[in-house]
PDB file of C-alpha atoms in Angstrom:
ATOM      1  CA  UNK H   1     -74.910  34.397 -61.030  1.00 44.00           C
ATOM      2  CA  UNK H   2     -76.778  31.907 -63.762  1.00 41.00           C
ATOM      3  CA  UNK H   3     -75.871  27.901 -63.906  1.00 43.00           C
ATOM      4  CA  UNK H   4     -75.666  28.204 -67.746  1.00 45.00           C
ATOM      5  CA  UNK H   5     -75.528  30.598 -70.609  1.00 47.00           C
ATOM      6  CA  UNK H   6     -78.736  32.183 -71.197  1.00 47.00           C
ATOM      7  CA  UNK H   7     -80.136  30.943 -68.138  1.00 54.00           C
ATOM      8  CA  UNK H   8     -81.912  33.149 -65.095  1.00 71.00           C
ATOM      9  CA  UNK H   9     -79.734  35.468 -63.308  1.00 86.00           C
ATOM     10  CA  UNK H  10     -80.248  35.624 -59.756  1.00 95.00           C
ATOM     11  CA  UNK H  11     -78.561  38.533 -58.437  1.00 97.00           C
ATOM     12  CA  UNK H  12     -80.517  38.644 -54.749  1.00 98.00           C
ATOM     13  CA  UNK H  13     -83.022  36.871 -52.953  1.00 98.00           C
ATOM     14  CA  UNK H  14     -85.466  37.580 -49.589  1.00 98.00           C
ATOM     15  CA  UNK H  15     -84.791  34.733 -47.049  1.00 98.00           C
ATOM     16  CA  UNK H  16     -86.768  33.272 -45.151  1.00 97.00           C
ATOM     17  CA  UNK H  17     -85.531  31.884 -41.447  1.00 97.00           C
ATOM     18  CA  UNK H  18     -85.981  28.499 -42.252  1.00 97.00           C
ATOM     19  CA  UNK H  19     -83.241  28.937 -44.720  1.00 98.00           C
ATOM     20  CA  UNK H  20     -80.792  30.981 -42.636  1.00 98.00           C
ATOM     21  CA  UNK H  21     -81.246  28.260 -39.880  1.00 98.00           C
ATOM     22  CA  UNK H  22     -80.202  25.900 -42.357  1.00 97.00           C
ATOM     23  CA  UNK H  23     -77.285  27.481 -43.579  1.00 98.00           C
ATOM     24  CA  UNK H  24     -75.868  28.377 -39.676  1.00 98.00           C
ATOM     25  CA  UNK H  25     -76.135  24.417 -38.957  1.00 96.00           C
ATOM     26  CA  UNK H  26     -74.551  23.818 -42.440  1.00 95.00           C
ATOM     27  CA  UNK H  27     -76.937  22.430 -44.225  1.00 97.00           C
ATOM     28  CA  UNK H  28     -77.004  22.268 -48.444  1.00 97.00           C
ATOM     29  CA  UNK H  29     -78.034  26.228 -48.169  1.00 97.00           C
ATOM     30  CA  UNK H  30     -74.809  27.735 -46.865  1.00 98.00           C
ATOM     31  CA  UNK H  31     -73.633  26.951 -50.158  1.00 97.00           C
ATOM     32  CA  UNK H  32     -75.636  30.001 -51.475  1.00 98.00           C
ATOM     33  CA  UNK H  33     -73.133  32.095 -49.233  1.00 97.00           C
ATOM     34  CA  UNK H  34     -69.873  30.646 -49.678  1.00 96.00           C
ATOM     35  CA  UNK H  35     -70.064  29.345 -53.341  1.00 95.00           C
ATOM     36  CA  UNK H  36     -72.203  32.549 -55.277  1.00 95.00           C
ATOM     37  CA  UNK H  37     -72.300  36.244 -55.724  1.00 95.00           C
ATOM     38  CA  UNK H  38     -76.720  36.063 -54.748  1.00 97.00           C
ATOM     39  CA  UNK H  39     -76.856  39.169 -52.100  1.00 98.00           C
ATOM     40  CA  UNK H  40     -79.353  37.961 -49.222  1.00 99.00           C
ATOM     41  CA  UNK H  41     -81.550  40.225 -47.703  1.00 99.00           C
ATOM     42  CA  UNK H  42     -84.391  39.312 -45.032  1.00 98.00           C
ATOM     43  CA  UNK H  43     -86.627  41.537 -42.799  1.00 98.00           C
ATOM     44  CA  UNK H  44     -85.505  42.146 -39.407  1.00 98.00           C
ATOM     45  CA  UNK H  45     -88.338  40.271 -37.775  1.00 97.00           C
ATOM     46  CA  UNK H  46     -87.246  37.556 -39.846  1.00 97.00           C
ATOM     47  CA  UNK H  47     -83.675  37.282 -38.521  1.00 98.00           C
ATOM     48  CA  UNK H  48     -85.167  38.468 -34.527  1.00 98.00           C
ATOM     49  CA  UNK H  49     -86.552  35.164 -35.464  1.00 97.00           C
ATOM     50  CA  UNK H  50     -83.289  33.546 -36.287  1.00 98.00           C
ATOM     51  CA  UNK H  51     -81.718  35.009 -33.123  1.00 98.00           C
ATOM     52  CA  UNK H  52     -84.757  33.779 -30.812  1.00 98.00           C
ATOM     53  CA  UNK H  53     -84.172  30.129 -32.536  1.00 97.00           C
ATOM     54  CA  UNK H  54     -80.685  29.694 -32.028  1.00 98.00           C
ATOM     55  CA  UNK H  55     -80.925  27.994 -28.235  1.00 98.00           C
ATOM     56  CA  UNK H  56     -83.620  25.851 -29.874  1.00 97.00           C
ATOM     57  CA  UNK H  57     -81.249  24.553 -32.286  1.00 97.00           C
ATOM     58  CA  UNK H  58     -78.058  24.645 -29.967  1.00 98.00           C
ATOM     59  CA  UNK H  59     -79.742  21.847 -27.917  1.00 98.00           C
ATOM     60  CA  UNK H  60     -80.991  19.942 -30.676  1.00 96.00           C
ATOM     61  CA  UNK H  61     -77.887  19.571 -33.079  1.00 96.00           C
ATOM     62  CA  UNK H  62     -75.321  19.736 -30.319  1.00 97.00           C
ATOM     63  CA  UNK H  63     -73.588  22.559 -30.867  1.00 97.00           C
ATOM     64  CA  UNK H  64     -72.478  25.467 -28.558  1.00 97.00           C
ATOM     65  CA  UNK H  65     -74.865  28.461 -28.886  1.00 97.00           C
ATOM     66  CA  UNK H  66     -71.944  30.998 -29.273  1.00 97.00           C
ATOM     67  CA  UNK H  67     -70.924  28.672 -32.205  1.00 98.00           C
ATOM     68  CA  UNK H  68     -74.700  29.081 -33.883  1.00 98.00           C
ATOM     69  CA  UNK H  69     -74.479  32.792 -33.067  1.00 97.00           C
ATOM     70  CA  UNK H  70     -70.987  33.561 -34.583  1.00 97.00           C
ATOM     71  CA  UNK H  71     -72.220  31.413 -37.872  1.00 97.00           C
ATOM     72  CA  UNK H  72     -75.403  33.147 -38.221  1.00 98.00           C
ATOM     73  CA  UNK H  73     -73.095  36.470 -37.890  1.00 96.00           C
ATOM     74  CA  UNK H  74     -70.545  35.340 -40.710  1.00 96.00           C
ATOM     75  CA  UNK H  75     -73.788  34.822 -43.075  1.00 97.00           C
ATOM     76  CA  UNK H  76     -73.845  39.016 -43.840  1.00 89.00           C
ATOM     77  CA  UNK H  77     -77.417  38.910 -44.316  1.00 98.00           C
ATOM     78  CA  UNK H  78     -79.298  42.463 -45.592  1.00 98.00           C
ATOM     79  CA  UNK H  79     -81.318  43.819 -42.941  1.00 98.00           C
ATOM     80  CA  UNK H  80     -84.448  45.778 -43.780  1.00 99.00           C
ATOM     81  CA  UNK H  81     -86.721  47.343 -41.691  1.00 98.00           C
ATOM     82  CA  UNK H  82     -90.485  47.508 -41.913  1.00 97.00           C
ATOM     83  CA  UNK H  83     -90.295  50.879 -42.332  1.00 97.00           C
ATOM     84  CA  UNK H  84     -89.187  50.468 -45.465  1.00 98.00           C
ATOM     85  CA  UNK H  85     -90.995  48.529 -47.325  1.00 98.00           C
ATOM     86  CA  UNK H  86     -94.472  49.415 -45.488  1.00 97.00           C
ATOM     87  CA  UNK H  87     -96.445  50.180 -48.289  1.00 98.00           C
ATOM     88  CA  UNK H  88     -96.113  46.844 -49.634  1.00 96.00           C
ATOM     89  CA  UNK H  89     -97.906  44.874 -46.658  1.00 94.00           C
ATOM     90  CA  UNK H  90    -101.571  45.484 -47.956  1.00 94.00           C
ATOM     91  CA  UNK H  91    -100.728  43.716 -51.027  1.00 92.00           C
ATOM     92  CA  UNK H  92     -98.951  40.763 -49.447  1.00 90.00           C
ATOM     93  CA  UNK H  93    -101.438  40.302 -46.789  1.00 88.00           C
ATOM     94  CA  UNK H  94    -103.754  40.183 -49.718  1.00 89.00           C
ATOM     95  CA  UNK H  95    -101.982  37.510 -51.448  1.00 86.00           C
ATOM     96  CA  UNK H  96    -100.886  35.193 -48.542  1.00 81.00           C
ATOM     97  CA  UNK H  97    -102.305  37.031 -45.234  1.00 62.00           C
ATOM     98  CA  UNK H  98    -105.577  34.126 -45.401  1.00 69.00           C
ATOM     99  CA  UNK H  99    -102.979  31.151 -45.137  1.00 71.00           C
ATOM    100  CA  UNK H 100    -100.675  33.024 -42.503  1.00 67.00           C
ATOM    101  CA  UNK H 101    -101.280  36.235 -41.441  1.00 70.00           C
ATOM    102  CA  UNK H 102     -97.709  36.056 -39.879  1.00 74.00           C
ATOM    103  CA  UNK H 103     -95.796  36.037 -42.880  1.00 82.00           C
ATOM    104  CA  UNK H 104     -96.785  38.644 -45.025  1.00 91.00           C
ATOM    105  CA  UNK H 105     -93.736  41.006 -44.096  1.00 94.00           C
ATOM    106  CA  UNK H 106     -91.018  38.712 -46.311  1.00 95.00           C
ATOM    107  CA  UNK H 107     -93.442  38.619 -49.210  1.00 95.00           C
ATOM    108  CA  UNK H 108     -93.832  42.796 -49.254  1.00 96.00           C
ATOM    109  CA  UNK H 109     -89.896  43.102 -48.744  1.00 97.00           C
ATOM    110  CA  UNK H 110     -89.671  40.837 -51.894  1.00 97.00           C
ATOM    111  CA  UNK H 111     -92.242  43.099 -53.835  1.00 96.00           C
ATOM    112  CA  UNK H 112     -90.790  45.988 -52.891  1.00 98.00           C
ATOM    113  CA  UNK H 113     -87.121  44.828 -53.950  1.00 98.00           C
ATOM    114  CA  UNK H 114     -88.978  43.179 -57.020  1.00 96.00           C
ATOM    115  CA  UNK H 115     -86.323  39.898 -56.063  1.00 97.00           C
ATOM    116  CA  UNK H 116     -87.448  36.720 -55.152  1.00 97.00           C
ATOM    117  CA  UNK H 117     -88.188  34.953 -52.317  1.00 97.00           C
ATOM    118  CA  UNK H 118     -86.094  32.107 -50.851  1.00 98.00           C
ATOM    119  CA  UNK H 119     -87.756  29.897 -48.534  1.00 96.00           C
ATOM    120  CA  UNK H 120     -88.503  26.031 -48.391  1.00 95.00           C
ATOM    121  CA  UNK H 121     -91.961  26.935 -46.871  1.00 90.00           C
ATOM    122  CA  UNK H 122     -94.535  25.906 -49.021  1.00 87.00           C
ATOM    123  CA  UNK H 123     -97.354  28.373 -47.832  1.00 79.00           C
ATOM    124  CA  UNK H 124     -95.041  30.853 -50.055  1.00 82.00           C
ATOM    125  CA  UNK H 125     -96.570  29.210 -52.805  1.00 81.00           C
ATOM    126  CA  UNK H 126     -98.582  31.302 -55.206  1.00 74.00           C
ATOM    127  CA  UNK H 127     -97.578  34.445 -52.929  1.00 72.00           C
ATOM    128  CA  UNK H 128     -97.575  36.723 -55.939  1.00 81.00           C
ATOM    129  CA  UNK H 129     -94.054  36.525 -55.711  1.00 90.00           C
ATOM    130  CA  UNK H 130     -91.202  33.800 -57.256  1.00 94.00           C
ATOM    131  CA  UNK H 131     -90.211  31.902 -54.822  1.00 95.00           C
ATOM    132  CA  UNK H 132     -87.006  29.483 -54.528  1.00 97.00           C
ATOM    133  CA  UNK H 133     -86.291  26.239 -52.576  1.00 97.00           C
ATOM    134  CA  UNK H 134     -83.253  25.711 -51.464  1.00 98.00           C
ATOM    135  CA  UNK H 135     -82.917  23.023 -53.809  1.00 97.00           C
ATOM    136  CA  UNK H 136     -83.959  24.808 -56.804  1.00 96.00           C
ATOM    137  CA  UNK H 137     -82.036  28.028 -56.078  1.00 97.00           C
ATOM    138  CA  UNK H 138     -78.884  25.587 -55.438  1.00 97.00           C
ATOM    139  CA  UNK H 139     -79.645  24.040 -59.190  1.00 96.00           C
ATOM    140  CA  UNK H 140     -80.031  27.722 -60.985  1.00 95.00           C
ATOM    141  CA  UNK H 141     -77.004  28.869 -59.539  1.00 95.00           C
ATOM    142  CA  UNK H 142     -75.252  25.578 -60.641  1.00 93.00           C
ATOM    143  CA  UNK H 143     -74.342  24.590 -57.570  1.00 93.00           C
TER     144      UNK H 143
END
């Protein structure tokens, strides 16, 4: 999906959890699931992250975990395994590994999709791969 003739085509993206826990409170980057065709993948320590987050955000927006939980299910995210895109950590770790050593899995699943990353973490920044905000994502896809 493009905003305008000629314009990128995004056809999937690599999420990151601070996105995911944005969209399953309703936040500006739901829209990416409801109002486009972009196929969403993440890692599956990524989205164990997600699910280990959810209390956390129960108690601090209000809302019922169950109601977090059934959200974050409706959200049909990709799930890929580390085993699958293991030959790509040495490369990410080289690019971002110095400024977190913790995030280098979402950056190899990107370079091993060849997609870009979607994330409003800024230590994604000059990862080796493109990387989205939600916000800029949103504007590309012309919503």
């Amino acid at each position: 999906m493009t905003s305008k003739p000629g314009g990128k085509r995004i056809e999937s993206v690599v999420a990151d959890a601070n996105v995911i826990l944005s969209a399953i409170i309703g936040k500006a980057s739901l829209k990416v699931f409801t109002r486009s065709a972009v196929h969403v993948v993440s890692a599956a320590v990524t989205l164990e992250e997600v699910w280990e987050y959810l209390p956390t955000m129960s108690a601090a927006y209000g809302i019922a975990r169950e109601v977090l939980e059934a959200q974050f299910r409706l959200l049909a995210i990709a799930e890929y395994k580390l085993s699958q895109y293991r030959r790509f950590i040495p490369t990410a770790s080289r690019l971002i590994g110095k400024r977190d050593p913790d995030d280098v899995e979402l950056p190899a699943l990107a370079l091993y999709l060849g997609i870009p990353l979607w994330t409003n973490d800024k230590d994604f920044d000059g990862a080796g791969v493109e990387c989205y905000s939600t916000a800029r994502l949103l504007k590309t896809l012309g919503l």
